[in-house]
Amino acid sequence: MAMNKQQVIQHFTEHHGMPAFEQQIVELEHYFLQNKAGLVDGLIASFRQMCGHLHLLQQNGRKGPIAFIHYSMLRTSVLDQSFTYKMEGYSEKWYGDPSPFFHAYDTSWLYQDIPIIRQVLDRARKTYMNQIRAGEVERMVLRQLEVLHPFVVAIARIAMPLAIQLPEYKALIKAPVLRVRVGEYMDFSEDVYVEHQEPRDERDIRNRLEQDQGQGHRQGQGQGGIQPYDSLRGLDLKGVKCKAADLRYVDFSDSELTDSGFQSCALIGSRWQACSAAGADFRHSLLTDADFRHADLRGALFEHCSGQPFKEGLHRFPGLLGVQFDGANLAGASFVGARLGRSSFEGANLEQAVFSAIDQQLFPLSEQQRQVIQWV
């Protein structure tokens, strides 16, 4: 029986498109994990150039305070094979800024297999007796960008804690709130860094963290609660207690969080760099891609936490970054029953930290770390 047009496209996708894309994702993930440091350096270099140009414009009176620095995926750059993201600097008017500034970020590393895939699929479509047009292959390739783009988001999340230390960034005149975002041009985007120039009301932040206990990732954040992607950097929140809250991608870096409680919270992609969180309780929380580098986590509880990567079909995000404890002080912390997936403990102090003996092979630990851990 002859296939109709829809069946032909489905057959072509299943037998040619999906195998090619699956191989692409496997190779890209491997490249990403092997070359993260270089990719971070590349994004930081683009950020440095962007901030330098914006500062020069500000000095010349041609640019006001910066509210948005945006990395935008351009589908046209895949079609013309320039393979770049558009970088934009905007005032608080965002796309309404009368004098935006544009720069380019080289993403050839992300799209390096696209020309080969297009050639392979173009040859394959010709075996379908002209029932598959070149435009349909093109649309198929463009749809694939949705699973490639998160790799740029992941690199930006690693890079931003370093990028904000650049003198070119510090020299910028900033709006009351500055956001670095990554997304599609004039379409959906997400924060990878938020900076508030004015002091935050710590009492209000504490109340908002505690007011919606039990509501978080079951029903969504309650009215007035902390929203995902918010920045709570450098605040005194000692002893704050919240439970089952949706705190995805919230930034707690450099904050005072001793004896705090974050039980059963959605902490995917959250940042805790260099925070003071001795005795904090994270039990039963979702920690995929959480960043605890150089944090004070003495005696913290990570029992039965999950940091498993997300993999569904071609999607690999969140989970590309893993749970990062590099350089953290984890003396006496408990990881009994934790399933952290891809994780790193390089240079972390694990003196008398508690792990389940049955999980000895699950964590990437040095021999010295293994010797000082309590295996129970």
JSON list of C-alpha atoms in Angstrom, two decimals, residues 208-210 212-218 221 226 242-248 262-267 285:
[
{"chain": "A", "resi": 208, "resn": "ARG", "atom": "CA", "xyz": [8.37, 35.17, 51.48]},
{"chain": "A", "resi": 209, "resn": "LEU", "atom": "CA", "xyz": [10.58, 32.08, 51.74]},
{"chain": "A", "resi": 210, "resn": "GLU", "atom": "CA", "xyz": [8.64, 30.81, 54.72]},
{"chain": "A", "resi": 212, "resn": "ASP", "atom": "CA", "xyz": [4.27, 29.21, 51.26]},
{"chain": "A", "resi": 213, "resn": "GLN", "atom": "CA", "xyz": [5.53, 26.09, 52.96]},
{"chain": "A", "resi": 214, "resn": "GLY", "atom": "CA", "xyz": [4.01, 22.97, 51.51]},
{"chain": "A", "resi": 215, "resn": "GLN", "atom": "CA", "xyz": [2.84, 24.74, 48.34]},
{"chain": "A", "resi": 216, "resn": "GLY", "atom": "CA", "xyz": [6.04, 24.97, 46.26]},
{"chain": "A", "resi": 217, "resn": "HIS", "atom": "CA", "xyz": [6.44, 22.32, 43.59]},
{"chain": "A", "resi": 218, "resn": "ARG", "atom": "CA", "xyz": [2.99, 20.81, 44.10]},
{"chain": "A", "resi": 221, "resn": "GLN", "atom": "CA", "xyz": [4.63, 29.40, 44.01]},
{"chain": "A", "resi": 226, "resn": "ILE", "atom": "CA", "xyz": [10.07, 33.82, 45.91]},
{"chain": "A", "resi": 242, "resn": "CYS", "atom": "CA", "xyz": [11.02, 26.69, 54.05]},
{"chain": "A", "resi": 243, "resn": "LYS", "atom": "CA", "xyz": [9.62, 23.41, 52.83]},
{"chain": "A", "resi": 244, "resn": "ALA", "atom": "CA", "xyz": [8.40, 22.05, 49.48]},
{"chain": "A", "resi": 245, "resn": "ALA", "atom": "CA", "xyz": [9.11, 25.40, 47.80]},
{"chain": "A", "resi": 246, "resn": "ASP", "atom": "CA", "xyz": [9.88, 25.94, 44.13]},
{"chain": "A", "resi": 247, "resn": "LEU", "atom": "CA", "xyz": [13.31, 27.60, 44.22]},
{"chain": "A", "resi": 248, "resn": "ARG", "atom": "CA", "xyz": [14.63, 26.51, 40.84]},
{"chain": "A", "resi": 262, "resn": "PHE", "atom": "CA", "xyz": [15.12, 23.58, 52.60]},
{"chain": "A", "resi": 263, "resn": "GLN", "atom": "CA", "xyz": [13.44, 20.20, 52.97]},
{"chain": "A", "resi": 264, "resn": "SER", "atom": "CA", "xyz": [11.67, 18.70, 49.94]},
{"chain": "A", "resi": 265, "resn": "CYS", "atom": "CA", "xyz": [12.33, 21.80, 47.83]},
{"chain": "A", "resi": 266, "resn": "ALA", "atom": "CA", "xyz": [12.84, 22.02, 44.07]},
{"chain": "A", "resi": 267, "resn": "LEU", "atom": "CA", "xyz": [16.40, 23.39, 44.00]},
{"chain": "A", "resi": 285, "resn": "SER", "atom": "CA", "xyz": [15.19, 17.99, 47.80]}
]
